[in-house]
Tab-separated table of N, CA and C in Angstrom:
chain	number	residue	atom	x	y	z
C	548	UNK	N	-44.414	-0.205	67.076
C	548	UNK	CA	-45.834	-0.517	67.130
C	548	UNK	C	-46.007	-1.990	66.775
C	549	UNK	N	-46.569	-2.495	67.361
C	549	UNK	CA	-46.882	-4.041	67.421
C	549	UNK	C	-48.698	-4.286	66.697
C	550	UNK	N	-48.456	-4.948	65.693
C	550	UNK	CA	-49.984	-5.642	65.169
C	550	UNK	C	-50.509	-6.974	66.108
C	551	UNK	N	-51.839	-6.497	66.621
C	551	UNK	CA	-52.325	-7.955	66.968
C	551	UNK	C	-53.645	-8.308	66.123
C	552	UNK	N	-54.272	-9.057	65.725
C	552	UNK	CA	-55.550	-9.598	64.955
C	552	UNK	C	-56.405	-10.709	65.982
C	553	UNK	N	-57.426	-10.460	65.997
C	553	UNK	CA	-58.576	-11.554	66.300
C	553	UNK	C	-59.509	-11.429	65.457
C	554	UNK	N	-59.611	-12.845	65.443
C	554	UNK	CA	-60.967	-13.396	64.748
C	554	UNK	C	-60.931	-14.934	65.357
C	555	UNK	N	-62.527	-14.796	64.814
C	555	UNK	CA	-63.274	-16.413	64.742
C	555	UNK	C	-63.272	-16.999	63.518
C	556	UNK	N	-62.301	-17.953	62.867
C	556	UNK	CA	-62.371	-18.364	61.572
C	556	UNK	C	-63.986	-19.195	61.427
C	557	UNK	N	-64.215	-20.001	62.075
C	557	UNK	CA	-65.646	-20.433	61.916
C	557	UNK	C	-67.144	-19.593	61.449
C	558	UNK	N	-66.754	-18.519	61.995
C	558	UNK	CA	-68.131	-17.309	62.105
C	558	UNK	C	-67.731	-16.473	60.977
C	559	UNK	N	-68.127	-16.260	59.378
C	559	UNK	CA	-68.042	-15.669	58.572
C	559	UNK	C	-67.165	-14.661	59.143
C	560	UNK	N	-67.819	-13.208	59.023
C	560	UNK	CA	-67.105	-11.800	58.848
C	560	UNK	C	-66.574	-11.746	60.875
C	561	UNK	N	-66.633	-12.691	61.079
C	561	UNK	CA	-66.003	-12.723	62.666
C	561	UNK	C	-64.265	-13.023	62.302
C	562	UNK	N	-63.937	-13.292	61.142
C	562	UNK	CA	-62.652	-13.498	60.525
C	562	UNK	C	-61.800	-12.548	60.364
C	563	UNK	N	-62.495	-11.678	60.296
C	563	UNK	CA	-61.937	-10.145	59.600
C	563	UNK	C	-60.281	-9.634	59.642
C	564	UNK	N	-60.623	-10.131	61.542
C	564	UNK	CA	-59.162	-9.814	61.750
C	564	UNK	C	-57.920	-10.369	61.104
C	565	UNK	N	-58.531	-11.707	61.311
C	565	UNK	CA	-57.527	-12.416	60.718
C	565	UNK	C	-56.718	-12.627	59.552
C	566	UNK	N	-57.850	-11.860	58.461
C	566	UNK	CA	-57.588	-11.849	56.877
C	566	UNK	C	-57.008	-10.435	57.183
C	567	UNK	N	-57.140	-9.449	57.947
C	567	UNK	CA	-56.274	-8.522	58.077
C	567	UNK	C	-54.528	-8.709	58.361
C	568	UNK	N	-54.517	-9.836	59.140
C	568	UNK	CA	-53.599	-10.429	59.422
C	568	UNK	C	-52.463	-11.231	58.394
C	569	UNK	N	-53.511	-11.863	57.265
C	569	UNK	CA	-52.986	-12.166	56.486
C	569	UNK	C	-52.123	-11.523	55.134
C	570	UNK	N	-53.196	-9.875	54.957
C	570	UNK	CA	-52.961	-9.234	54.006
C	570	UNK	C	-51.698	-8.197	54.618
C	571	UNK	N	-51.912	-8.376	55.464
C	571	UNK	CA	-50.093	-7.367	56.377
C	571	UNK	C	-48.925	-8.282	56.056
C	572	UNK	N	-48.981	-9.248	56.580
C	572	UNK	CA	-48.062	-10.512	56.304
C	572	UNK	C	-47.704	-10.558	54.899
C	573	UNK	N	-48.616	-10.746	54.056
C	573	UNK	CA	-48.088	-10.521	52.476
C	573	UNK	C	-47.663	-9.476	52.391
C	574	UNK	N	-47.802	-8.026	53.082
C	574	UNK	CA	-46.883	-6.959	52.607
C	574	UNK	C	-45.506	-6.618	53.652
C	575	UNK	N	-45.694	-7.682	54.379
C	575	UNK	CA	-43.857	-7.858	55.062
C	575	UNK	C	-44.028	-7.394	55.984
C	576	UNK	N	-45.437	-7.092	56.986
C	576	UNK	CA	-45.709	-6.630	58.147
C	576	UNK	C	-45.725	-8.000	59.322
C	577	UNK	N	-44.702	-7.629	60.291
C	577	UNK	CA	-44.770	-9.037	61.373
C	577	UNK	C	-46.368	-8.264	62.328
C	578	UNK	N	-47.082	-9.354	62.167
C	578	UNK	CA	-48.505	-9.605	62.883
C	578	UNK	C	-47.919	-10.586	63.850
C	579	UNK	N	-49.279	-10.613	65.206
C	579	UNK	CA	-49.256	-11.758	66.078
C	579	UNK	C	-50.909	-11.890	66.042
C	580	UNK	N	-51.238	-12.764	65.946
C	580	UNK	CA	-52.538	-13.443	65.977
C	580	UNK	C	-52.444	-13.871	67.750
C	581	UNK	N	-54.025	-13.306	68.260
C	581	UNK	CA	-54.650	-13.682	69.258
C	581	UNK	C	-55.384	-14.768	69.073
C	582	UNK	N	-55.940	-15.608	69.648
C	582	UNK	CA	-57.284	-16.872	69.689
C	582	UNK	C	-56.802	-17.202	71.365
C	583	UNK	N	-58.259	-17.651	71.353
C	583	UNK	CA	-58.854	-18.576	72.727
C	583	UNK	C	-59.678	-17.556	73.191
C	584	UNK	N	-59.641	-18.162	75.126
C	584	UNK	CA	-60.067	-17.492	76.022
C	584	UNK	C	-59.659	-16.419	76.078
C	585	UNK	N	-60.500	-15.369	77.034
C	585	UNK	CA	-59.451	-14.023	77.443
C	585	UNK	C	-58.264	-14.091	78.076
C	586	UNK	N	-58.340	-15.003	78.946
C	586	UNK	CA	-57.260	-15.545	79.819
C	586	UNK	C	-56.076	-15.559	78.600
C	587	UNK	N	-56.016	-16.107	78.292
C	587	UNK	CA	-55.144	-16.825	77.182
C	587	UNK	C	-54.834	-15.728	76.131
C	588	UNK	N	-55.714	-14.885	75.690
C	588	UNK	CA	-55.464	-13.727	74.701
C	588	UNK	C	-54.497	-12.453	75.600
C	589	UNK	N	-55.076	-12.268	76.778
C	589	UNK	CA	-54.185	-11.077	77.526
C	589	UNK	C	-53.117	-11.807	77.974
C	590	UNK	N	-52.533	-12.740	78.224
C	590	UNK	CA	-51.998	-13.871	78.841
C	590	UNK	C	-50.561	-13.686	77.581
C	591	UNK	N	-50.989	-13.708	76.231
C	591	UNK	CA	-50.075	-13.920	75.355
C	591	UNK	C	-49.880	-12.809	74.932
C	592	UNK	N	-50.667	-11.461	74.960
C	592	UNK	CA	-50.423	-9.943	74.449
C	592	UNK	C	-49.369	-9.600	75.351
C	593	UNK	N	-49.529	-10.098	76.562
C	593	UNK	CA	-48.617	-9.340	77.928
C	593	UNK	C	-47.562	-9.789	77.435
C	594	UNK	N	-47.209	-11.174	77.652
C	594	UNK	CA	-45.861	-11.972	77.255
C	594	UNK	C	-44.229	-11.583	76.281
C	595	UNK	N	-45.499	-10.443	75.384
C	595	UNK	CA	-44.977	-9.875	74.187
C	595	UNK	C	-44.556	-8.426	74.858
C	596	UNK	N	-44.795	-7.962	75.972
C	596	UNK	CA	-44.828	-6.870	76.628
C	596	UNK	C	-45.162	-5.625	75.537
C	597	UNK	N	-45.927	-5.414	74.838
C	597	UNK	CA	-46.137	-3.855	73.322
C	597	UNK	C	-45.681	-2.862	74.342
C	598	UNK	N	-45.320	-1.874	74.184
C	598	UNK	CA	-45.280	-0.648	74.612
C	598	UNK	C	-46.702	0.027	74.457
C	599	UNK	N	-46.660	-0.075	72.706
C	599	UNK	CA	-47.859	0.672	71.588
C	599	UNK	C	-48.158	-0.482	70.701
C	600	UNK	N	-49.305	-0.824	70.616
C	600	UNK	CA	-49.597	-1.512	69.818
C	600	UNK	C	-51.185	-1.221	69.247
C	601	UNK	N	-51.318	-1.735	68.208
C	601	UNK	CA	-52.937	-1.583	67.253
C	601	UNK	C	-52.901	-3.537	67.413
C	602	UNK	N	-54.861	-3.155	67.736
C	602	UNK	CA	-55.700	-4.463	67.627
C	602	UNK	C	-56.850	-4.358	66.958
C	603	UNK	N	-56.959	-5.583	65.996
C	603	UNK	CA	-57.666	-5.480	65.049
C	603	UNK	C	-58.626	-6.652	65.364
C	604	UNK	N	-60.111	-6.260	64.509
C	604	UNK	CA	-61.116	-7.439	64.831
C	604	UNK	C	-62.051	-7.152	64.615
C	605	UNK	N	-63.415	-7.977	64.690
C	605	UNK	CA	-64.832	-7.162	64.421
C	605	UNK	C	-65.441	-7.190	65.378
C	606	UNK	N	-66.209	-6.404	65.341
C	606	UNK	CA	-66.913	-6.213	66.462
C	606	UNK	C	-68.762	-6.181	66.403
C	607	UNK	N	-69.372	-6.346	67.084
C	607	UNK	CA	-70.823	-6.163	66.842
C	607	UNK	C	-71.109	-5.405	67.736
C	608	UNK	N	-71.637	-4.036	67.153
C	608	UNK	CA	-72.050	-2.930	68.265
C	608	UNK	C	-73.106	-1.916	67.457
C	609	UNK	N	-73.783	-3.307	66.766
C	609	UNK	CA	-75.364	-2.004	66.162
C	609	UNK	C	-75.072	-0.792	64.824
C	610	UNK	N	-73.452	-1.028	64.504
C	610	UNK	CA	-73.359	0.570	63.668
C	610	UNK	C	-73.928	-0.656	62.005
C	611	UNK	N	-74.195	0.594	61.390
C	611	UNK	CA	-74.116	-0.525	59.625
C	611	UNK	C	-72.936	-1.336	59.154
C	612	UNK	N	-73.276	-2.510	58.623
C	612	UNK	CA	-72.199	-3.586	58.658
C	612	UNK	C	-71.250	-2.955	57.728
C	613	UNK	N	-69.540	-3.388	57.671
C	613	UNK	CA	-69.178	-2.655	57.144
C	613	UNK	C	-68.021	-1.237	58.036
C	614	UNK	N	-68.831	-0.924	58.763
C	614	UNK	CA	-68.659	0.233	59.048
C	614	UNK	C	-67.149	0.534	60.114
C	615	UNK	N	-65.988	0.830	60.046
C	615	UNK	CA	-64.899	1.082	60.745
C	615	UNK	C	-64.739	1.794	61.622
C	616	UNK	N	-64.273	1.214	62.983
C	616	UNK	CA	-64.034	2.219	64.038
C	616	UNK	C	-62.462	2.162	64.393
C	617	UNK	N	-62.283	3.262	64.037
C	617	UNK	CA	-60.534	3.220	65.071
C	617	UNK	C	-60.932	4.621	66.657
C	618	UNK	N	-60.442	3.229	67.749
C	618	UNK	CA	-60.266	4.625	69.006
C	618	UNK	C	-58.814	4.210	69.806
C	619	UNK	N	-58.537	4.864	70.595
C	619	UNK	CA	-57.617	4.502	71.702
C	619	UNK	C	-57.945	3.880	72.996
C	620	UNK	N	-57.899	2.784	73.320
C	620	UNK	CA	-58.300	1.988	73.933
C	620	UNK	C	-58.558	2.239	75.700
C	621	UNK	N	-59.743	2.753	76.367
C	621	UNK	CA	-59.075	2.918	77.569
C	621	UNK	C	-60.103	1.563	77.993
C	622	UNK	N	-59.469	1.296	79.209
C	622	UNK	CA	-60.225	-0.289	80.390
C	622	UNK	C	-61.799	0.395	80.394
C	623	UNK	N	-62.540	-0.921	80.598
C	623	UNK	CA	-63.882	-0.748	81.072
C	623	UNK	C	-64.069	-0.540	82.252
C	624	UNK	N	-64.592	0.133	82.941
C	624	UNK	CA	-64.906	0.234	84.083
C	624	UNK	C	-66.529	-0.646	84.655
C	625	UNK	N	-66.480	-1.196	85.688
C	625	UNK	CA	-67.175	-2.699	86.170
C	625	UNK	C	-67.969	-2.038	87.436
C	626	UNK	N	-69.321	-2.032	87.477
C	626	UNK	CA	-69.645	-1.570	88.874
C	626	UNK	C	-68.808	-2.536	90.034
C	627	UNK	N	-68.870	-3.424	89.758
C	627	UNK	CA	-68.751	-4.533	90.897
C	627	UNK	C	-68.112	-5.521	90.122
C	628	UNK	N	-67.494	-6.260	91.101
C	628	UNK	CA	-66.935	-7.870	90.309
C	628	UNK	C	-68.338	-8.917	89.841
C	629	UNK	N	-69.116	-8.456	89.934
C	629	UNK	CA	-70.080	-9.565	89.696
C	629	UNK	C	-70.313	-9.219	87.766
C	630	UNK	N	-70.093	-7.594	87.984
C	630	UNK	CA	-70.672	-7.059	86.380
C	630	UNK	C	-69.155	-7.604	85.300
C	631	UNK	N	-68.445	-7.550	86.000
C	631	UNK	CA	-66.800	-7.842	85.396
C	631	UNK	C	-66.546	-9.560	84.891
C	632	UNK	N	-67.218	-10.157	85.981
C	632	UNK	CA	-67.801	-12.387	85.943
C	632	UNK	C	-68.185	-12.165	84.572
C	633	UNK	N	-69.719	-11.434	84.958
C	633	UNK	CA	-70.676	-11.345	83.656
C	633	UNK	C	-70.076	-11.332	82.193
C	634	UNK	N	-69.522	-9.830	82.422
C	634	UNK	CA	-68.219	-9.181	80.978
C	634	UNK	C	-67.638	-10.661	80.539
C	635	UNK	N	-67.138	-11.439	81.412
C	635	UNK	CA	-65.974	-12.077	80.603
C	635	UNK	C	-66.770	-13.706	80.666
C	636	UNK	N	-68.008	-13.857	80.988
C	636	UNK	CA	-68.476	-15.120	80.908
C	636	UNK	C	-69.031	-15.546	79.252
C	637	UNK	N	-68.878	-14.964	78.340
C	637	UNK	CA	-69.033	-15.514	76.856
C	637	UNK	C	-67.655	-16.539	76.325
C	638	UNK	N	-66.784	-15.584	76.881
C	638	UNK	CA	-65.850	-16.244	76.489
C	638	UNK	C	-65.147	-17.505	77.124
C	639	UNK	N	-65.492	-17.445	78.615
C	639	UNK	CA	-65.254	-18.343	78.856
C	639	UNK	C	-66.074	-20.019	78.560
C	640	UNK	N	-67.175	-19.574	77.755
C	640	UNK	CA	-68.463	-20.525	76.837
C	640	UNK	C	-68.259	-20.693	75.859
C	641	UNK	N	-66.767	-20.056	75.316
C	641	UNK	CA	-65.891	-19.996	73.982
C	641	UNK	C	-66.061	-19.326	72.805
C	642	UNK	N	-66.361	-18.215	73.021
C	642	UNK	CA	-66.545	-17.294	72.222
C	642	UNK	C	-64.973	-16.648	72.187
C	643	UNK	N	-64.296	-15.993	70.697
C	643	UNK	CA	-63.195	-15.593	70.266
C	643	UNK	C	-63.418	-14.040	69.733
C	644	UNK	N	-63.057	-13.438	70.351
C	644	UNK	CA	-63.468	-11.942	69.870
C	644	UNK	C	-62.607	-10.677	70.166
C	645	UNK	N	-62.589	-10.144	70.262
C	645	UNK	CA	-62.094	-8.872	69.524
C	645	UNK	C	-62.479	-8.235	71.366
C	646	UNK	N	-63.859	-7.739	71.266
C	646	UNK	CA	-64.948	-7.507	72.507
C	646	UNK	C	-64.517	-8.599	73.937
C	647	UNK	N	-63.755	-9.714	73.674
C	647	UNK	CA	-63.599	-10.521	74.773
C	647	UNK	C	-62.166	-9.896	75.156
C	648	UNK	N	-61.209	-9.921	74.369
C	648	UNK	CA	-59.918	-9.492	74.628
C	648	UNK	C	-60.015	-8.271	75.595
C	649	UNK	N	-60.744	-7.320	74.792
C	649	UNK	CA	-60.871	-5.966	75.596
C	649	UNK	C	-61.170	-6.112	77.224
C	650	UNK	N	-62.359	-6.705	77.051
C	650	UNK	CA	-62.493	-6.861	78.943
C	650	UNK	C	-61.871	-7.541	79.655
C	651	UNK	N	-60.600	-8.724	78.774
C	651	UNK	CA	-59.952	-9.121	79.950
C	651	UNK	C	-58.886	-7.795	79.715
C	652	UNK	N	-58.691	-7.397	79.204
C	652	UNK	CA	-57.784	-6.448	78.867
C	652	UNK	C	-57.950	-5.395	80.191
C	653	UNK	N	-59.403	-4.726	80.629
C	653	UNK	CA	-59.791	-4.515	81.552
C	653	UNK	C	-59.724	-5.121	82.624
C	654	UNK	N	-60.340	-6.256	82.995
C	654	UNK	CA	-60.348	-6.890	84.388
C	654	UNK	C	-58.873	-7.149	84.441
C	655	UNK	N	-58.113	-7.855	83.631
C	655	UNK	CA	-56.547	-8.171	84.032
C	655	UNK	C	-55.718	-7.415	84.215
C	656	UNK	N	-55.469	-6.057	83.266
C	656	UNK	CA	-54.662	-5.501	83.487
C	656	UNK	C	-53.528	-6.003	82.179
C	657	UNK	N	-52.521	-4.286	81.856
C	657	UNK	CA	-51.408	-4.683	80.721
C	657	UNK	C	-50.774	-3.558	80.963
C	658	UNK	N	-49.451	-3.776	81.108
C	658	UNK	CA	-48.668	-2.901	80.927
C	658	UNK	C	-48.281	-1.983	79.829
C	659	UNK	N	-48.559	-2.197	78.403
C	659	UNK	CA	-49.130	-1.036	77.173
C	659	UNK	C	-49.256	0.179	77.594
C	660	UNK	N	-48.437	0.800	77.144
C	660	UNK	CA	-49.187	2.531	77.318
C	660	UNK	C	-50.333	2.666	76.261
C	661	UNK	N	-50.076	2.048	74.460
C	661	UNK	CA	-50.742	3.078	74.165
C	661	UNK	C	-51.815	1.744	73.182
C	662	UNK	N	-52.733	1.352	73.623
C	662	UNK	CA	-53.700	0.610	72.578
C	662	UNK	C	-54.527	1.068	71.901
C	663	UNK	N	-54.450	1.034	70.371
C	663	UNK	CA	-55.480	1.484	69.585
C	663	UNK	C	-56.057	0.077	68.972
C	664	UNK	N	-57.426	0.684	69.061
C	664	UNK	CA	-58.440	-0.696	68.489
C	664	UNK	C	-58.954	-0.460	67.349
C	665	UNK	N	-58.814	-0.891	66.200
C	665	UNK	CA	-59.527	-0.766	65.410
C	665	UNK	C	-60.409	-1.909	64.065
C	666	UNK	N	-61.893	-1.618	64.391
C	666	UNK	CA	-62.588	-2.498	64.518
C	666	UNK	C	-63.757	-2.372	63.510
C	667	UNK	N	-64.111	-3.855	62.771
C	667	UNK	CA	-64.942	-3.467	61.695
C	667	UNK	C	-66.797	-4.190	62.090
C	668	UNK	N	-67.488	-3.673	61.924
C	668	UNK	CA	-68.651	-3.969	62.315
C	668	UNK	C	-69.054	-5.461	61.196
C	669	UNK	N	-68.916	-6.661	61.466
C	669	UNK	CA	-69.602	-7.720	60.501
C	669	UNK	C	-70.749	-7.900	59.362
C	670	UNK	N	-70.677	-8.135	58.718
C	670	UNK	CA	-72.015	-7.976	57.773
C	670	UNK	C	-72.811	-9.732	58.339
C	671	UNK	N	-71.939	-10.712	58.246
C	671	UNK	CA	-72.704	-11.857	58.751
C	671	UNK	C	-71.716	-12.347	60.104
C	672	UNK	N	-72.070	-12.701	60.681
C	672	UNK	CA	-71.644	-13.772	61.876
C	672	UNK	C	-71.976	-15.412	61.923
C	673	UNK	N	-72.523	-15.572	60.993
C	673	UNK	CA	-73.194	-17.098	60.850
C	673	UNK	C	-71.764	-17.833	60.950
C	674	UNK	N	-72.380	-19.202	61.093
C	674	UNK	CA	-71.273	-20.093	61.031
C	674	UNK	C	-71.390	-20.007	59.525
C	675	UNK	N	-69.858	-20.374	59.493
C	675	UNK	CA	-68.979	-20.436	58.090
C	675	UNK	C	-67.551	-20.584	58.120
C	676	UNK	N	-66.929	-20.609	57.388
C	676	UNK	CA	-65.584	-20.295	56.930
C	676	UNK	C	-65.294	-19.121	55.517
C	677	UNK	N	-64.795	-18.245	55.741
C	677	UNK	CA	-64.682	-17.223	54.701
C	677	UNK	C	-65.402	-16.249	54.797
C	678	UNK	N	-64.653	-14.509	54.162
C	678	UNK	CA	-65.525	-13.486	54.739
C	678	UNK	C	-67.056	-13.396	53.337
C	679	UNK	N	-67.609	-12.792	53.765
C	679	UNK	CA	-68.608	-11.784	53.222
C	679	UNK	C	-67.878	-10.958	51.856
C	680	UNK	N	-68.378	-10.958	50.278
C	680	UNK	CA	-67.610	-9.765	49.809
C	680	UNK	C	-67.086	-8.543	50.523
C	681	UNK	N	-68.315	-8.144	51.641
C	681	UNK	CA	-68.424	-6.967	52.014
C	681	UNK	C	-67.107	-6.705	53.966
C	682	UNK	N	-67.265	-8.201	53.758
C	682	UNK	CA	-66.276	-8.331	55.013
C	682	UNK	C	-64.585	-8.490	54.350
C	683	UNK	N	-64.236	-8.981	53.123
C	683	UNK	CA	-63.224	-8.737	52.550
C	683	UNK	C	-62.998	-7.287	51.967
C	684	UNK	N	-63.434	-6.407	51.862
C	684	UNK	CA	-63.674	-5.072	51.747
C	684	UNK	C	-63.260	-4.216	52.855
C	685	UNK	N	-63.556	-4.753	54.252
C	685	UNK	CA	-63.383	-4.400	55.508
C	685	UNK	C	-62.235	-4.693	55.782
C	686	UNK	N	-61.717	-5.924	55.420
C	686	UNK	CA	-60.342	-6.409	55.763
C	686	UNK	C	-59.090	-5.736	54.732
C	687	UNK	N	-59.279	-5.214	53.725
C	687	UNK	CA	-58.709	-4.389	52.485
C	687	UNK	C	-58.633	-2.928	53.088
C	688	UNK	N	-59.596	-2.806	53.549
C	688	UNK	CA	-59.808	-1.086	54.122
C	688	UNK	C	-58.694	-1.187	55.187
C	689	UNK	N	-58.786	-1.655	56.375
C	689	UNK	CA	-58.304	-2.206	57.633
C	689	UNK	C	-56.278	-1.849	57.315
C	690	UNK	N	-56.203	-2.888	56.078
C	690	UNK	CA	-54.934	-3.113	56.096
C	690	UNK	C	-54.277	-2.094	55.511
C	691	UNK	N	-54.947	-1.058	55.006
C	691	UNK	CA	-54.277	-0.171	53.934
C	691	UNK	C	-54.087	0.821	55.087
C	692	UNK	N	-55.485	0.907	56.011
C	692	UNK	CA	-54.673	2.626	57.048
C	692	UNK	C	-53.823	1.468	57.879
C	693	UNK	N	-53.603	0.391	58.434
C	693	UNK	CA	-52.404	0.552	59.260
C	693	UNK	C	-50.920	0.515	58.484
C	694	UNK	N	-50.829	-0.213	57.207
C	694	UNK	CA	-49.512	0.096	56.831
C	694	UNK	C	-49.946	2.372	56.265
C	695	UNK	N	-50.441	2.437	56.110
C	695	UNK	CA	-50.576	4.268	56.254
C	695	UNK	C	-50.269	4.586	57.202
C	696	UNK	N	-51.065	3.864	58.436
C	696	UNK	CA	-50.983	5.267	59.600
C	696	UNK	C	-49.510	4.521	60.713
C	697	UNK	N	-49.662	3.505	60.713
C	697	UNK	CA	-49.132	2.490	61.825
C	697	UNK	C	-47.846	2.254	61.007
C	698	UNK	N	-47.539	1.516	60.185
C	698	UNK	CA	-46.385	1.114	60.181
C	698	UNK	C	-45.490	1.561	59.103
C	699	UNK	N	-45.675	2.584	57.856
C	699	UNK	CA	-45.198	3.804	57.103
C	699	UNK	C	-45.189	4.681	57.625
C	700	UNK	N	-45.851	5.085	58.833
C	700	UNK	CA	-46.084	6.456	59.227
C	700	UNK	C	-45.428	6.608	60.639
C-alpha cells in the first residue's frame, strides 16, 4: 500500500494532508507528497505505478469542519467533455487539492486497482500557513487509522 498526501501549505486547514504526511514520516512510514496541477499530480501518482494505495487531503464538501471521510475511490463520471474542461479548470487557475487530483484521476485515467481516499473536511481555508487546532486534530486522527488500518494492518 502506497501513502500519497495533498495539501495547500498556503491555505490554513488546506494543509492537512500534508501534516499527515509529516506525522507518518516521523513514525517510519515512506509517504509521497502530491502538489501542482492535475496534470502533474496524476502524471507523478502514475509514474509510481500503486497497485493499492490511500490518498489523503481535505476536502470541502458542506459536512461539519473536522469531520472524516474514508471511501474507495471510483472515477467521476462527466456528461460530456465540456463538464470534464469545467471539473479540471480550478486547477488549472492553480488551485492544489485533494478534489483536483481526483478528477484528473478521472478524466486521465490510472492503472491502480484499489484507491482509497481519505479526507478531512477544513475548519478554515483562508490564506495562511499552519493548521487550525482543530485541523491538527484532523491530521492526528488521519495518521493514527492509516498506520491502524493501512500500514500495521
Amino acid at each position: 500500500m502506497m501513502i500519497f498526501v495533498i495539501g495547500h501549505l498556503l491555505k490554513s486547514d488546506c494543509a492537512v494532508g500534508l501534516r499527515v504526511g509529516e506525522l507518518l514520516k516521523e513514525a517510519g512510514v515512506q509517504v509521497y507528497e502530491l502538489s501542482g496541477d492535475l496534470f502533474t499530480m496524476v502524471d507523478e501518482f502514475n509514474k509510481l505505478s500503486p497497485k493499492r494505495a490511500v490518498v489523503v487531503g481535505a476536502a470541502e464538501r458542506g459536512r461539519p469542519p473536522g469531520t472524516i471521510t474514508e471511501y474507495l475511490f471510483k472515477p467521476y463520471k462527466f456528461e460530456d467533455e465540456f463538464d470534464a474542461l469545467e471539473a479540471m479548470r480550478p486547477s488549472l487557475e492553480g488551485r492544489i487539492s485533494l478534489e483536483d487530483f481526483l478528477v484528473g484521476l478521472s478524466v486521465l485515467g490510472t492503472a491502480a486497482e484499489e484507491i482509497y481516499v481519505i479526507e478531512c473536511e477544513p475548519y478554515s481555508t483562508a490564506p495562511g500557513i499552519g493548521l487550525t487546532p482543530g485541523g491538527e486534530q484532523c491530521a492526528r486522527e488521519i495518521a493514527r487509522r492509516i498506520l491502524e488500518r493501512y500500514v500495521q494492518g
